[in-house]
mmCIF file of C-alpha atoms and ligand atoms in Angstrom:
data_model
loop_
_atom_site.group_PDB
_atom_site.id
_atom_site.type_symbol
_atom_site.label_atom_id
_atom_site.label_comp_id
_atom_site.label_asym_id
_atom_site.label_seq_id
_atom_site.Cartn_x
_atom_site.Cartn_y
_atom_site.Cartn_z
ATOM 1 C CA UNK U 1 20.529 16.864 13.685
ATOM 2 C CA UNK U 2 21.935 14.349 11.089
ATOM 3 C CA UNK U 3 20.252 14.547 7.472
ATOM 4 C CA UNK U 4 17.415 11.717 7.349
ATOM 5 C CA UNK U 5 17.390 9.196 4.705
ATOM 6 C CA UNK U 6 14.652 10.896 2.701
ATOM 7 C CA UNK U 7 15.130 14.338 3.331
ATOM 8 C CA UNK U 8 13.459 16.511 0.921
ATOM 9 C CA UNK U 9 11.579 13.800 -0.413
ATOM 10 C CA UNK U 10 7.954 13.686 -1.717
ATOM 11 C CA UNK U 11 5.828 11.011 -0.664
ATOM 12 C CA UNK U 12 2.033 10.084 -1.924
ATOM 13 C CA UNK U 13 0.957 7.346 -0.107
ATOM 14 C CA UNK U 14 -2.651 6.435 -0.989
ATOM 15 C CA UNK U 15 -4.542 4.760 1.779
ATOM 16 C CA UNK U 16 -2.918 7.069 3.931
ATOM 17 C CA UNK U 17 -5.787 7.847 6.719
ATOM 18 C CA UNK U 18 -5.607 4.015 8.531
ATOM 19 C CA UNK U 19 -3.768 0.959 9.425
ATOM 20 C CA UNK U 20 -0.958 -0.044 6.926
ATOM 21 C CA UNK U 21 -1.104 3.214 4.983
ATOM 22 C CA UNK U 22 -1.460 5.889 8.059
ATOM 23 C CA UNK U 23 1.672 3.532 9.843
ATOM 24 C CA UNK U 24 3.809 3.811 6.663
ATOM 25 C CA UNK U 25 3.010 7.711 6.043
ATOM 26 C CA UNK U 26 4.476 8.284 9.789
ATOM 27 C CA UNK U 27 7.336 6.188 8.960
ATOM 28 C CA UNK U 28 8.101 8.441 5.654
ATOM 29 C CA UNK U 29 7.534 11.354 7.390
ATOM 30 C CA UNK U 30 10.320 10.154 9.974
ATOM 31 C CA UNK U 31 12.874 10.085 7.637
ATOM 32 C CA UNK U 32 12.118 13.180 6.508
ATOM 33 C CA UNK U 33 9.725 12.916 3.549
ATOM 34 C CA UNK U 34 7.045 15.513 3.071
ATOM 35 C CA UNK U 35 3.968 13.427 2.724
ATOM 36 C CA UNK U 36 0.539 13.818 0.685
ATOM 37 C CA UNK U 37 -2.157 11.781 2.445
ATOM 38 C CA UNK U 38 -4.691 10.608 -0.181
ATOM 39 C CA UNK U 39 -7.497 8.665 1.027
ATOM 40 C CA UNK U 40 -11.391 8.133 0.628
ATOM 41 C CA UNK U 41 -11.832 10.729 3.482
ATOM 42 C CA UNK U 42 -9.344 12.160 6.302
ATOM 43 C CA UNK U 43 -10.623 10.252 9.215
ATOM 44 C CA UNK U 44 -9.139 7.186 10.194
ATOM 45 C CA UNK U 45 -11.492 3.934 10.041
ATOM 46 C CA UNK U 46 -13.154 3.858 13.041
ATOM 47 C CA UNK U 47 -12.497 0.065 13.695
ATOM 48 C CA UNK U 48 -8.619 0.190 13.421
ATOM 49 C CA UNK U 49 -6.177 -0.461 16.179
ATOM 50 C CA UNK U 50 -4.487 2.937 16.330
ATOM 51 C CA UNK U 51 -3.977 4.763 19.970
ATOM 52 C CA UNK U 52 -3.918 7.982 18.037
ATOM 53 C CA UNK U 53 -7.393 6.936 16.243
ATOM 54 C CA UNK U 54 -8.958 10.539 16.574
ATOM 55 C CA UNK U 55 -6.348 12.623 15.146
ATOM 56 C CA UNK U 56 -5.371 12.507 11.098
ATOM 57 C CA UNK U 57 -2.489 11.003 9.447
ATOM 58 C CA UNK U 58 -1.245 14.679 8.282
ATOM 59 C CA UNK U 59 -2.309 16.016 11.717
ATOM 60 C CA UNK U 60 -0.066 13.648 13.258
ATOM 61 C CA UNK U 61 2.884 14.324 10.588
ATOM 62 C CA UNK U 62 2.241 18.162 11.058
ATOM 63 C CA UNK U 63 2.665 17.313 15.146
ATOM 64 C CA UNK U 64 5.568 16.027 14.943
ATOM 65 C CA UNK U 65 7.160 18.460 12.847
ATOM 66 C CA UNK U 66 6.801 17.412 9.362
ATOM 67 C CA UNK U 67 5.206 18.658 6.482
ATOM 68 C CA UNK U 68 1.870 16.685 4.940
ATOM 69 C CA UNK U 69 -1.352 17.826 2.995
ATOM 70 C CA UNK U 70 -4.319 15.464 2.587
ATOM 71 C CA UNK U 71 -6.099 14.544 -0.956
ATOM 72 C CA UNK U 72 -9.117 13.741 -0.746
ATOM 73 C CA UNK U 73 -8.847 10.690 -3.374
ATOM 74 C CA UNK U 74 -10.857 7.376 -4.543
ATOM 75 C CA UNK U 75 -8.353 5.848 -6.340
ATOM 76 C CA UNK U 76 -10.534 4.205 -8.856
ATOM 77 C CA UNK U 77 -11.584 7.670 -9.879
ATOM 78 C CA UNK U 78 -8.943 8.305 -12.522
ATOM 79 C CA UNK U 79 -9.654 11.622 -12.676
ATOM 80 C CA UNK U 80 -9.705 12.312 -8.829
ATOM 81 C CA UNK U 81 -6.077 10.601 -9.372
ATOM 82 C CA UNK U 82 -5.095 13.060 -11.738
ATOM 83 C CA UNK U 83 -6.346 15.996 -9.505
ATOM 84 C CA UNK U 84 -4.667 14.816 -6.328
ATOM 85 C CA UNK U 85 -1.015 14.072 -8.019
ATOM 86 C CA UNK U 86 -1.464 17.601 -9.721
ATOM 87 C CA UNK U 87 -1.817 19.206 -6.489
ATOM 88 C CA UNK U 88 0.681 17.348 -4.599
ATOM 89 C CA UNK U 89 3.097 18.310 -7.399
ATOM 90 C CA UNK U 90 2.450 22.032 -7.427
ATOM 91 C CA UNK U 91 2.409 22.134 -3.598
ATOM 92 C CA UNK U 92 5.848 20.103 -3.448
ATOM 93 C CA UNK U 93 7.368 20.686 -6.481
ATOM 94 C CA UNK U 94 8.195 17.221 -7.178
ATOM 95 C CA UNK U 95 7.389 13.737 -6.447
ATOM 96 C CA UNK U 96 9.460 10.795 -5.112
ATOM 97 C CA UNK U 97 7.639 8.105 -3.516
ATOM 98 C CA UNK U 98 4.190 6.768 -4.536
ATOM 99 C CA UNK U 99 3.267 4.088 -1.695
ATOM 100 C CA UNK U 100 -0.673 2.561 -2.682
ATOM 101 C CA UNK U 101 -2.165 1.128 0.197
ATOM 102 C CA UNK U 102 -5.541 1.269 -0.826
ATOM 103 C CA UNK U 103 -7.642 -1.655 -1.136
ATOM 104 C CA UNK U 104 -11.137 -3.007 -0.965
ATOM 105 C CA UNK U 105 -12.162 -6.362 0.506
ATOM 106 C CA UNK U 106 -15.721 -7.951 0.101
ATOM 107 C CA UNK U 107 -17.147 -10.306 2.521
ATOM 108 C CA UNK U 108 -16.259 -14.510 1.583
ATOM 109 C CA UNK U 109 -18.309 -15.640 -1.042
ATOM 110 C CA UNK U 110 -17.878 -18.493 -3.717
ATOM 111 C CA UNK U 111 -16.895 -17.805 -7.167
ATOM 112 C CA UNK U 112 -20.155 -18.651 -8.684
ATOM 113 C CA UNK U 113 -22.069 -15.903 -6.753
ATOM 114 C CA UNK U 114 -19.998 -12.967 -7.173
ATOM 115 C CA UNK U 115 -21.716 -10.670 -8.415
ATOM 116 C CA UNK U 116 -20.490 -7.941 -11.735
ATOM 117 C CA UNK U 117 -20.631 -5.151 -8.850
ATOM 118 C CA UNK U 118 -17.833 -6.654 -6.329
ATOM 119 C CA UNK U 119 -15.810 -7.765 -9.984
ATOM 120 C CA UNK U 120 -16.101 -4.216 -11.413
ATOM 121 C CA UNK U 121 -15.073 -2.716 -7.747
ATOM 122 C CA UNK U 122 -12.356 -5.039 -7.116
ATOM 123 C CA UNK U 123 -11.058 -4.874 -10.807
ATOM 124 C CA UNK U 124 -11.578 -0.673 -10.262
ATOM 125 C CA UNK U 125 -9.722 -0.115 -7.070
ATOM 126 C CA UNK U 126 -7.046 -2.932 -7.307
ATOM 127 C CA UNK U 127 -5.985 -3.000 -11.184
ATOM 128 C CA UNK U 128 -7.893 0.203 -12.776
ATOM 129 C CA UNK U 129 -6.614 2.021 -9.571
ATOM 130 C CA UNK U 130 -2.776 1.020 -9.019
ATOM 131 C CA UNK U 131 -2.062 1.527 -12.573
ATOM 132 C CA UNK U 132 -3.558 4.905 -12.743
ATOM 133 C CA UNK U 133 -1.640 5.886 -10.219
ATOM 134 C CA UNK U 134 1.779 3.927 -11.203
ATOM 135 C CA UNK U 135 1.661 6.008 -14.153
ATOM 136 C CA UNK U 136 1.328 9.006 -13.185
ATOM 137 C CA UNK U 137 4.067 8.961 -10.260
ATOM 138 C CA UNK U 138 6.326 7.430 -13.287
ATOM 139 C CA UNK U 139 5.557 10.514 -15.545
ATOM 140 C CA UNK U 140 6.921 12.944 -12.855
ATOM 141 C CA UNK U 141 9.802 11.034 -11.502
ATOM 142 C CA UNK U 142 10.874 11.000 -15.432
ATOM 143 C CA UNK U 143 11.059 14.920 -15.654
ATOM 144 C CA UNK U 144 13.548 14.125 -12.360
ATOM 145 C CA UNK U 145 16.823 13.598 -12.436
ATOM 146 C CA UNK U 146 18.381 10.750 -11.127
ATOM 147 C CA UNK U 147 19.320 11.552 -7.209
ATOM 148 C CA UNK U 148 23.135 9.309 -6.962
ATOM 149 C CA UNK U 149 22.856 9.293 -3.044
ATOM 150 C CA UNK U 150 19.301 7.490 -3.037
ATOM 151 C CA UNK U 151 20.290 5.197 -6.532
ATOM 152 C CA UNK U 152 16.955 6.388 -8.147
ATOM 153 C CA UNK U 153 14.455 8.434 -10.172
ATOM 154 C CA UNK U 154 11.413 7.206 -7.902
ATOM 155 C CA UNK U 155 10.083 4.870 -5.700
ATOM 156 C CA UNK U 156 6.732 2.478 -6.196
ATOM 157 C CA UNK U 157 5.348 -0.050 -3.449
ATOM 158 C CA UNK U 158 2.205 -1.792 -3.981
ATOM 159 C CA UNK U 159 0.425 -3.469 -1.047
ATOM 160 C CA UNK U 160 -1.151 -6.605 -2.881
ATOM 161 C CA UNK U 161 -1.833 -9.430 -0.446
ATOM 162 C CA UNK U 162 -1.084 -13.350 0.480
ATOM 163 C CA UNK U 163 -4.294 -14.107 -1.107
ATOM 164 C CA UNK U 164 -2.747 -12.895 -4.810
ATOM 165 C CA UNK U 165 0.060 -15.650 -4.214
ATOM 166 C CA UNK U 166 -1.625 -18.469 -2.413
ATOM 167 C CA UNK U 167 -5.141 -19.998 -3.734
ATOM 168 C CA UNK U 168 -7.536 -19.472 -0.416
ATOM 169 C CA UNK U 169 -11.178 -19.922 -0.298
ATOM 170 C CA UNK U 170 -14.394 -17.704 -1.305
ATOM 171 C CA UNK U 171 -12.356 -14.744 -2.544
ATOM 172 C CA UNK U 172 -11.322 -15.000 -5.797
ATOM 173 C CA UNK U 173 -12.170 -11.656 -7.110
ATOM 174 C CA UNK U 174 -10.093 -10.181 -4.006
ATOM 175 C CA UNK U 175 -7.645 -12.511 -5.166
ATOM 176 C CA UNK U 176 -7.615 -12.269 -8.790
ATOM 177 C CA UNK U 177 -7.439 -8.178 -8.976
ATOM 178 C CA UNK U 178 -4.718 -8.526 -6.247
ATOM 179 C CA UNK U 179 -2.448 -10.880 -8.379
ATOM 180 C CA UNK U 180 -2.565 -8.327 -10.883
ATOM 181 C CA UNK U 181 -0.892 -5.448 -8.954
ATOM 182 C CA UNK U 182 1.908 -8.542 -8.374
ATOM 183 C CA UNK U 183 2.437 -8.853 -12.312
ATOM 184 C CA UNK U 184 1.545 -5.312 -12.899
ATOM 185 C CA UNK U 185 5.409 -5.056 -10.530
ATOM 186 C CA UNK U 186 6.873 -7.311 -12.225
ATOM 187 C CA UNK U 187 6.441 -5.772 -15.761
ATOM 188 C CA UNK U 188 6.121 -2.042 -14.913
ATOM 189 C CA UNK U 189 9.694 -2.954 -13.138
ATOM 190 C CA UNK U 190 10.915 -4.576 -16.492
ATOM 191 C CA UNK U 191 9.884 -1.144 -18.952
ATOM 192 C CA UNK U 192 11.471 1.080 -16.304
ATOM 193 C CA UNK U 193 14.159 -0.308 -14.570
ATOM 194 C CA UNK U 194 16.349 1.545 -17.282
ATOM 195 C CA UNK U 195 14.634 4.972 -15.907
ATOM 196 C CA UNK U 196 16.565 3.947 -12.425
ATOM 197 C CA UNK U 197 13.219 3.820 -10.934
ATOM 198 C CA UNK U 198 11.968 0.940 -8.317
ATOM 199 C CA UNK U 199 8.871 -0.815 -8.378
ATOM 200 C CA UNK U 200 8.215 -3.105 -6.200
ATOM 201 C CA UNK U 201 5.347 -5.051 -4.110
ATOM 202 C CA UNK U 202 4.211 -6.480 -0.354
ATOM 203 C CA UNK U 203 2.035 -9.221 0.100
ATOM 204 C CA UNK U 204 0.528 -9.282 3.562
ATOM 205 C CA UNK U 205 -0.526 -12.048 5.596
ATOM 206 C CA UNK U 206 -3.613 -11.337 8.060
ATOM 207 C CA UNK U 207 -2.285 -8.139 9.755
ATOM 208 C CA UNK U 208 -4.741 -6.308 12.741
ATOM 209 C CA UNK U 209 -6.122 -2.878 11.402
ATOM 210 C CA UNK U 210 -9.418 -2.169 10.662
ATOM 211 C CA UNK U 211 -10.530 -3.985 7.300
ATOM 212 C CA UNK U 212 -9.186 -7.389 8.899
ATOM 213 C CA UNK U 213 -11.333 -6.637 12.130
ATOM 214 C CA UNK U 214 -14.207 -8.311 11.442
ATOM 215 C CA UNK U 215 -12.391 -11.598 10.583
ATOM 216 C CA UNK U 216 -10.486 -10.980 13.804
ATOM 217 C CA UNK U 217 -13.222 -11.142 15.826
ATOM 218 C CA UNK U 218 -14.929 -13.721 14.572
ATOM 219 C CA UNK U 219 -13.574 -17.246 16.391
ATOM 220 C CA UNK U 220 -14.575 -19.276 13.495
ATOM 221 C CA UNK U 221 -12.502 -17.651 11.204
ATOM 222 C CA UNK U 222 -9.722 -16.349 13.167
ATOM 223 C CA UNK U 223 -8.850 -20.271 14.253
ATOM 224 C CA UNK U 224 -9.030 -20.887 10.086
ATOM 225 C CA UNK U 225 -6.293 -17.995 9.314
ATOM 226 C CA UNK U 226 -4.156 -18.700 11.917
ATOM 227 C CA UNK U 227 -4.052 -22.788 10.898
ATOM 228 C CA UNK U 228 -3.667 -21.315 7.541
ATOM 229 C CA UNK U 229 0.182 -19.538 8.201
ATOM 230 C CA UNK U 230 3.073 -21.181 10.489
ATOM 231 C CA UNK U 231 4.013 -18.199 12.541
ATOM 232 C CA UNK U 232 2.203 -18.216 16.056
ATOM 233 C CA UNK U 233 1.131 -14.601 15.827
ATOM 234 C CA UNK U 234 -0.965 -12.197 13.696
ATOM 235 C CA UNK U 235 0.898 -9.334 11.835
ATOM 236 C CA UNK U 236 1.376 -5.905 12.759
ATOM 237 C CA UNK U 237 1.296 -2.231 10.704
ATOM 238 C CA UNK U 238 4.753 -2.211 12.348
ATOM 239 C CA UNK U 239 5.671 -5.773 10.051
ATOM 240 C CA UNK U 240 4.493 -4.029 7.267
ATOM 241 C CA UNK U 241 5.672 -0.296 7.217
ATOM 242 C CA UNK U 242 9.291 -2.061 7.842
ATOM 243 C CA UNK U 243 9.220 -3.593 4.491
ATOM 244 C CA UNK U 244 7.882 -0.395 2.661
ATOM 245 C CA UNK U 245 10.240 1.681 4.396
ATOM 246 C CA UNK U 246 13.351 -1.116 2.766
ATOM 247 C CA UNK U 247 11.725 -0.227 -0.578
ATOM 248 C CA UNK U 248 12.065 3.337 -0.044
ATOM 249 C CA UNK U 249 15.911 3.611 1.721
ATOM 250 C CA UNK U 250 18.940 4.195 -0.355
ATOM 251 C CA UNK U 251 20.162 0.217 0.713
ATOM 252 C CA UNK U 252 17.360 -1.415 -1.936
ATOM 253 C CA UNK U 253 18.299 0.829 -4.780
ATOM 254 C CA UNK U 254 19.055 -2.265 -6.713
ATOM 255 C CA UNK U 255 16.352 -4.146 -6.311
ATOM 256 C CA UNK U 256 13.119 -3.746 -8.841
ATOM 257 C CA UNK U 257 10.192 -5.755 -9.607
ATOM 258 C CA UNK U 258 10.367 -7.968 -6.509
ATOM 259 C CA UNK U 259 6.865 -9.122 -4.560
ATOM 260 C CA UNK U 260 8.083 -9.303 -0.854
ATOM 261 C CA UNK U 261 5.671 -11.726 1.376
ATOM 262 C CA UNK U 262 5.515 -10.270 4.808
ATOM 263 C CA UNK U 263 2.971 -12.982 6.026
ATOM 264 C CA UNK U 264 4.261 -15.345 8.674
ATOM 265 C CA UNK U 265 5.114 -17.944 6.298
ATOM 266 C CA UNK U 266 1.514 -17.982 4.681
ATOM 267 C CA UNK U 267 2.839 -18.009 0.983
ATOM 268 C CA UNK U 268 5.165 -21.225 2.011
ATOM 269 C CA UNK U 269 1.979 -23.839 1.515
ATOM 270 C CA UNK U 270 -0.217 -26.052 4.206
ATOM 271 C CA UNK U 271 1.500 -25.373 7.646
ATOM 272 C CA UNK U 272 1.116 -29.208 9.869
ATOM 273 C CA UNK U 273 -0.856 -28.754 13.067
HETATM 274 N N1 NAD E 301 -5.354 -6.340 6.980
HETATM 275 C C1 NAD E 301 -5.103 -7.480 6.356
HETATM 276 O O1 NAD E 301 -5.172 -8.582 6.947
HETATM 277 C C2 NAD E 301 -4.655 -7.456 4.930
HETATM 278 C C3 NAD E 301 -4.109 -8.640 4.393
HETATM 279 C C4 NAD E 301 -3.640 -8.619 3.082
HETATM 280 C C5 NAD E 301 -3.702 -7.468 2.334
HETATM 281 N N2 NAD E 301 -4.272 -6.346 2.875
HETATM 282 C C6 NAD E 301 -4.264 -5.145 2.049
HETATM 283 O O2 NAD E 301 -3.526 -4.170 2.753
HETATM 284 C C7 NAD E 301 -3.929 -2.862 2.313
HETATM 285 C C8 NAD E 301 -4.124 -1.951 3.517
HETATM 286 O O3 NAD E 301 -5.270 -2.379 4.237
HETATM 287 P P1 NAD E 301 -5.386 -2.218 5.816
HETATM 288 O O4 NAD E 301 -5.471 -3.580 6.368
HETATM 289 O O5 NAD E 301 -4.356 -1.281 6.313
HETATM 290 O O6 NAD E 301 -6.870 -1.609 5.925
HETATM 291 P P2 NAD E 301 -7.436 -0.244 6.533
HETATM 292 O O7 NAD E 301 -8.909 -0.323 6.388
HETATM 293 O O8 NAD E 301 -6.884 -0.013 7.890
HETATM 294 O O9 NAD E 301 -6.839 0.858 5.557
HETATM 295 C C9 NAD E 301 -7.197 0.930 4.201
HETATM 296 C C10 NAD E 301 -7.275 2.398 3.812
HETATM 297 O O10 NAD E 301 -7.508 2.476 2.393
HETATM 298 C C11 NAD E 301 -8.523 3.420 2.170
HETATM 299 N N3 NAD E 301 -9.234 3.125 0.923
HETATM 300 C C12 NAD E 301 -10.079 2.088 0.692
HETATM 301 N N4 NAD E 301 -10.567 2.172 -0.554
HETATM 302 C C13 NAD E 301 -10.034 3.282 -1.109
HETATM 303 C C14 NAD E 301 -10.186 3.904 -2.367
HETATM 304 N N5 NAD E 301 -11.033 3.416 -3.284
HETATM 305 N N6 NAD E 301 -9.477 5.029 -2.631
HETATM 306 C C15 NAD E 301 -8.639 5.545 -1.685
HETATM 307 N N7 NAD E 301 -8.474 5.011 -0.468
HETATM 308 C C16 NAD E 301 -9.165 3.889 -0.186
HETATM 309 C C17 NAD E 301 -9.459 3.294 3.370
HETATM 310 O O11 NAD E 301 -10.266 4.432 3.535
HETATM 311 C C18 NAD E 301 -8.456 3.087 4.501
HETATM 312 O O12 NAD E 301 -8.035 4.309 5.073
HETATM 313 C C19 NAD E 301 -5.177 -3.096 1.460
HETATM 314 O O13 NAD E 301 -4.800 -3.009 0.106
HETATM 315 C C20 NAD E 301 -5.604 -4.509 1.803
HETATM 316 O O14 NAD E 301 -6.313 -5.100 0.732
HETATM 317 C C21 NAD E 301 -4.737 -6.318 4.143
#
């Protein structure tokens, strides 16, 4: 069998146990990467799209004849963080690939009633959360070497979202905390680029998993997101996991600090009819 792309990689994707982050841990695992699964709990949300929805992302992996361990991990917990990279390390020896997935999304509300809870949450899990863990994947991949094959130290992708690059209604704490894991790329890329190490970011459109469900099913709201991007379908996992996977492959060693919008032309501005 030929060698796969990321063969003897390390990969902690947080988020791991449903929709964008259980699709990209397969993917990683794929092309060879040993993958920690860190997530709130193992099971997959129970209102996501997978076939597979019973079984575990590192079940799955372990199926198919890779290697995974799951972390029980809530990412604004900096000291769960700490814990769960620890472990990974000792169990793999190294790290490679931090993917963070995670995120938390509160039901629309306007500005003026959001309440200090949602703020402190968002601002916990979304900026509190992806810098915790930014920094400690950058502290390991610095006691790496340089691998000349791959063009890198280490790998970071950040799932922010089209709402952190496009003003939309009633969400502005989603949106706010969101926008800060874009600039949070765009700086952390700037300090470390000399370190040979990648950091870059996805914004999303509305993709079908579990967390987007509800606004999936509700007519109302569906007909407003799709008027609100040109392309005539929804997004996939699948749209998504092909753009972390990019990030992650030898062919993008070169590129650093980028935020990639993978959201049917949502980011472009007011689509006509
Ligand atoms: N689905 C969409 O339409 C959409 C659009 C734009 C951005 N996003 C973003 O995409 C990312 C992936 O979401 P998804 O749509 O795949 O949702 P999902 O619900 O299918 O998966 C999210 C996973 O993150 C985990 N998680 C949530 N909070 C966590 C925490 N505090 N610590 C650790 N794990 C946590 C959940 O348990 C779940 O397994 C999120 O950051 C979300 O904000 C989603």
């Amino acid at each position: 069998m030929a060698t796969r792309s990321l063969q003897d990689k390390v990969a902690l994707v947080i988020g791991a146990s449903s929709g964008m982050g259980r699709a990209t841990s397969l993917a990683l695992a794929n092309e060879g990467a040993k993958v920690v699964c860190c997530d709130l709990r193992a099971e997959a949300n129970p209102r996501g799209y997978e076939a597979d929805i019973e079984k575990t992302t590192s079940q799955l992996i372990v199926e198919r004849g890779g290697e995974s361990i799951f972390e029980q991990v809530d990412i604004s917990n900096t000291s769960q963080l700490e814990v769960a990279f620890g472990r990974a390390i000792s169990k793999f020896g190294r790290l490679d690939i931090l993917v963070n997935t995670s995120g938390y999304w509160a039901p629309f509300e306007e500005f003026v009633d959001e309440t200090d809870e949602v703020w402190a949450k968002m601002v916990g899990v979304h900026t509190i959360g992806s810098s915790k863990a930014m920094r400690l994947a950058i502290r390991q991949f610095l006691k790496q070497e340089v691998d000349p094959k791959w063009g890198s130290r280490g790998r970071i992708v950040s799932i922010s979202s089209a709402a952190a690059c496009t003003a939309l209604p009633k969400e502005v704490a989603y949106s706010a905390t969101k926008a800060s894991v874009n600039h949070m790329t765009r700086t952390a890329a700037m300090d470390h680029a000399k370190d040979w190490i990648n950091i870059n970011c996805i914004a999303p459109g509305v993709v079908a998993t579990g967390m987007a469900r509800g606004n999936i099913e509700d007519e109302a709201i569906l007909r407003q997101m799709k008027r609100s991007f040109p392309w005539p379908r929804l997004g996939t996992v699948d749209d998504i996991t092909a753009a972390v996977l990019f990030f992650c492959l030898p062919p993008s060693s070169w590129i650093t600090g980028q935020v990639l919008s993978v959201d049917g032309g949502m980011a472009l501005g007011i689509p006509s009819e």
